[in-house]
XYZ file of C-alpha atoms in Angstrom:
179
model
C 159.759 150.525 4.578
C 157.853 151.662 1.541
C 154.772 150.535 0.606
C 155.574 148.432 -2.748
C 158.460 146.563 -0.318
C 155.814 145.959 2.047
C 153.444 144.049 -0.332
C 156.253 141.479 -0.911
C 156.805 139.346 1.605
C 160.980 138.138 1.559
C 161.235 134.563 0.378
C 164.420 133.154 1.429
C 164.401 129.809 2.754
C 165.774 128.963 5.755
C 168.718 126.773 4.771
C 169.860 128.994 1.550
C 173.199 128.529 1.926
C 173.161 124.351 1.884
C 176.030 122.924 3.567
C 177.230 119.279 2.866
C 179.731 116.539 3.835
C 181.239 114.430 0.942
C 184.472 112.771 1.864
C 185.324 114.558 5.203
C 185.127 117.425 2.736
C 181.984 120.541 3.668
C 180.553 121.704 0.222
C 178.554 125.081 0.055
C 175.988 125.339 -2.496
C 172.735 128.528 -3.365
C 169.754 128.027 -4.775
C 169.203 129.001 -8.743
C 166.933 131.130 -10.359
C 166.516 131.455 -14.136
C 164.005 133.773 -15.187
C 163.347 134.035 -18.983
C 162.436 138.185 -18.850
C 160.820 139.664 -22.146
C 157.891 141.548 -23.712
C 154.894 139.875 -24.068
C 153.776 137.517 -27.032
C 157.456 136.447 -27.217
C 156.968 132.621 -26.208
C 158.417 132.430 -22.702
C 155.738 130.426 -21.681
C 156.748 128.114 -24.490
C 160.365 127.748 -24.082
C 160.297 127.349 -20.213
C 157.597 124.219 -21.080
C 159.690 123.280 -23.512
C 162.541 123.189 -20.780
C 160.104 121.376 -18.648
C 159.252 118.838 -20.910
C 162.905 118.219 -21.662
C 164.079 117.584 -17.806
C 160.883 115.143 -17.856
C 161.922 112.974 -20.839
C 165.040 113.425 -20.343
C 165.939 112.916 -16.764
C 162.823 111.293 -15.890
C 160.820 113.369 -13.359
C 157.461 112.508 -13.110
C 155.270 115.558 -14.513
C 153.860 116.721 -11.374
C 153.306 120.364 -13.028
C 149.854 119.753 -15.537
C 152.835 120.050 -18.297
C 150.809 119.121 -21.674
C 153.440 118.547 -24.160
C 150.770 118.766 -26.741
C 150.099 122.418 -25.677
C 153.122 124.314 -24.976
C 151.393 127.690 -24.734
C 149.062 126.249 -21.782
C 150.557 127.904 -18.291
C 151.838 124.934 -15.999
C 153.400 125.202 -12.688
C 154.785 123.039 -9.956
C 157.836 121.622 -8.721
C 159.663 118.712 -10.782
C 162.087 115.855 -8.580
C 165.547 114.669 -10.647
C 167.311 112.479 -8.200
C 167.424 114.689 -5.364
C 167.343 117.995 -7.482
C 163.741 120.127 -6.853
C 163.543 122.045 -9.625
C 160.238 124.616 -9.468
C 158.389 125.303 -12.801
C 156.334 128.322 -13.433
C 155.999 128.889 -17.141
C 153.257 132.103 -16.196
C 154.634 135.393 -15.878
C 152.763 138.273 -17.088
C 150.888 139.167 -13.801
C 151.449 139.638 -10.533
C 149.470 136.540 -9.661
C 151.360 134.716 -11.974
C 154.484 135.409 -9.967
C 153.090 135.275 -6.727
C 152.589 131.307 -7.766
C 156.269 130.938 -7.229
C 156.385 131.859 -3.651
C 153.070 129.120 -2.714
C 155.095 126.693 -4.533
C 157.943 127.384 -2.701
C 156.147 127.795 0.859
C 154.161 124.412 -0.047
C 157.276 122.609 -0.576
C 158.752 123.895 2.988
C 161.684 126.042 1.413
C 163.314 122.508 -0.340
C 163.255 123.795 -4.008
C 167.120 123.986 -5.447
C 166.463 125.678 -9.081
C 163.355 127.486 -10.123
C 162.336 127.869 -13.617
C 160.580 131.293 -14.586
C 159.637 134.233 -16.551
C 158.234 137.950 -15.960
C 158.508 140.867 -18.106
C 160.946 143.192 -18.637
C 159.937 145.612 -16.208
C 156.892 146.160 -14.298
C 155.405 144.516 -10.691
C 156.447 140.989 -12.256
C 160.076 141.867 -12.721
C 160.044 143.915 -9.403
C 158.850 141.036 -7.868
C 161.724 138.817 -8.603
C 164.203 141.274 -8.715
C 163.288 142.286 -4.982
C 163.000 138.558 -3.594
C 164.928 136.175 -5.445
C 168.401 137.669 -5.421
C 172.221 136.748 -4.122
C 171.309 138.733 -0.720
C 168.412 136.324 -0.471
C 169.815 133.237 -1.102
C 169.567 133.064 -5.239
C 171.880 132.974 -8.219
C 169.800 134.711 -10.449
C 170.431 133.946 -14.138
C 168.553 136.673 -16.037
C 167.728 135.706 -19.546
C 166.634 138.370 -21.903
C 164.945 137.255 -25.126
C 165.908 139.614 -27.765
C 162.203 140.831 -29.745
C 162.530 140.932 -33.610
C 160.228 143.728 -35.127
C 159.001 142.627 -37.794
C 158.362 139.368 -36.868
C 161.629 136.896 -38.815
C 160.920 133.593 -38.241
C 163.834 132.486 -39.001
C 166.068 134.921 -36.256
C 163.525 133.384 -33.811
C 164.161 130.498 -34.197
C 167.773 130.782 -34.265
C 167.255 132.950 -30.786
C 164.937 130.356 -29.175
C 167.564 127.460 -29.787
C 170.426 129.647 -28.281
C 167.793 130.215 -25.546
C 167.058 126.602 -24.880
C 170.936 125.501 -25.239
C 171.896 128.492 -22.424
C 168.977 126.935 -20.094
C 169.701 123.209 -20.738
C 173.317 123.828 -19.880
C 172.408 126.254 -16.463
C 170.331 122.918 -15.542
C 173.348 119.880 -16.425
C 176.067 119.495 -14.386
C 177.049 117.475 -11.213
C 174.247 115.748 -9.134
C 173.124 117.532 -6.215
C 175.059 115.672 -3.209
């Protein structure tokens, strides 16, 4: 084993491959993970509160993640309840530390976290990071997001791009309760 594979420990809980009984009938279910990946200074911090803030008005999860709607930029994460959906939040991404959040969230909450909710950049230890832990061999669906970087800045494309962005992640998150 290398010595960058050896610094990341595999996360993959125990039980990724859920298996339940509806009707008579066993259902099969992974884990998600979304992970807004982009330069810096491009707002992913912002959208994925933005997210965040949406599942807690919306769906009514209690903000268990320091979320301050009034501050979108501020870094917040934790792990928010819908029913019996565990979604984990991490809105930081930029360092390594930032990433390694994701895996004490997900230790802390014994492996029971359905969706998580996150960002790194487009390449680097952050993006390794994921990449190398949070895959379809470990469990996750991984829904990589890309946020397209306008240079010079046009407001208006970005704003166009981060309502695409926050349709594509609303719809990843709606669908049938989990069972």
């Amino acid at each position: 084993m290398d010595k960058s594979r050896a610094a990341f420990p595999k996360v993959c809980p125990v039980n990724w491959q859920r298996r339940h009984t509806k009707n008579n009938q066993t259902i099969t279910t992974m884990n998600k993970i979304i992970i807004l990946k982009a330069n810096s200074n491009t707002g992913k911090t912002t959208k994925i509160n933005t997210i965040a803030d949406w599942i807690i008005t919306t769906h009514g999860a209690a903000n268990t993640i320091g979320l301050d709607p009034a501050h979108l930029t501020k870094d917040s994460c934790g792990v928010l309840t819908v029913g019996k959906l565990n979604i984990l939040v991490n809105s930081a991404g930029d360092d390594h530390a930032s990433v390694l959040k994701i895996d004490a969230a997900l230790q802390s909450f014994h492996g029971q976290v359905d969706i998580i909710l996150c960002s790194c950049r487009t390449k680097g230890i952050t993006y390794q990071h994921l990449y190398k832990n949070y895959n379809r061999s470990t469990g996750w669906l991984d829904v990589i997001i890309p946020i397209a970087e306008f240079t010079p800045a046009n407001p208006t494309r970005q704003a166009a791009r981060d309502a695409a962005l926050l349709a594509e992640i609303q719809a990843w998150l709606t669908g049938l309760p989990k069972l």
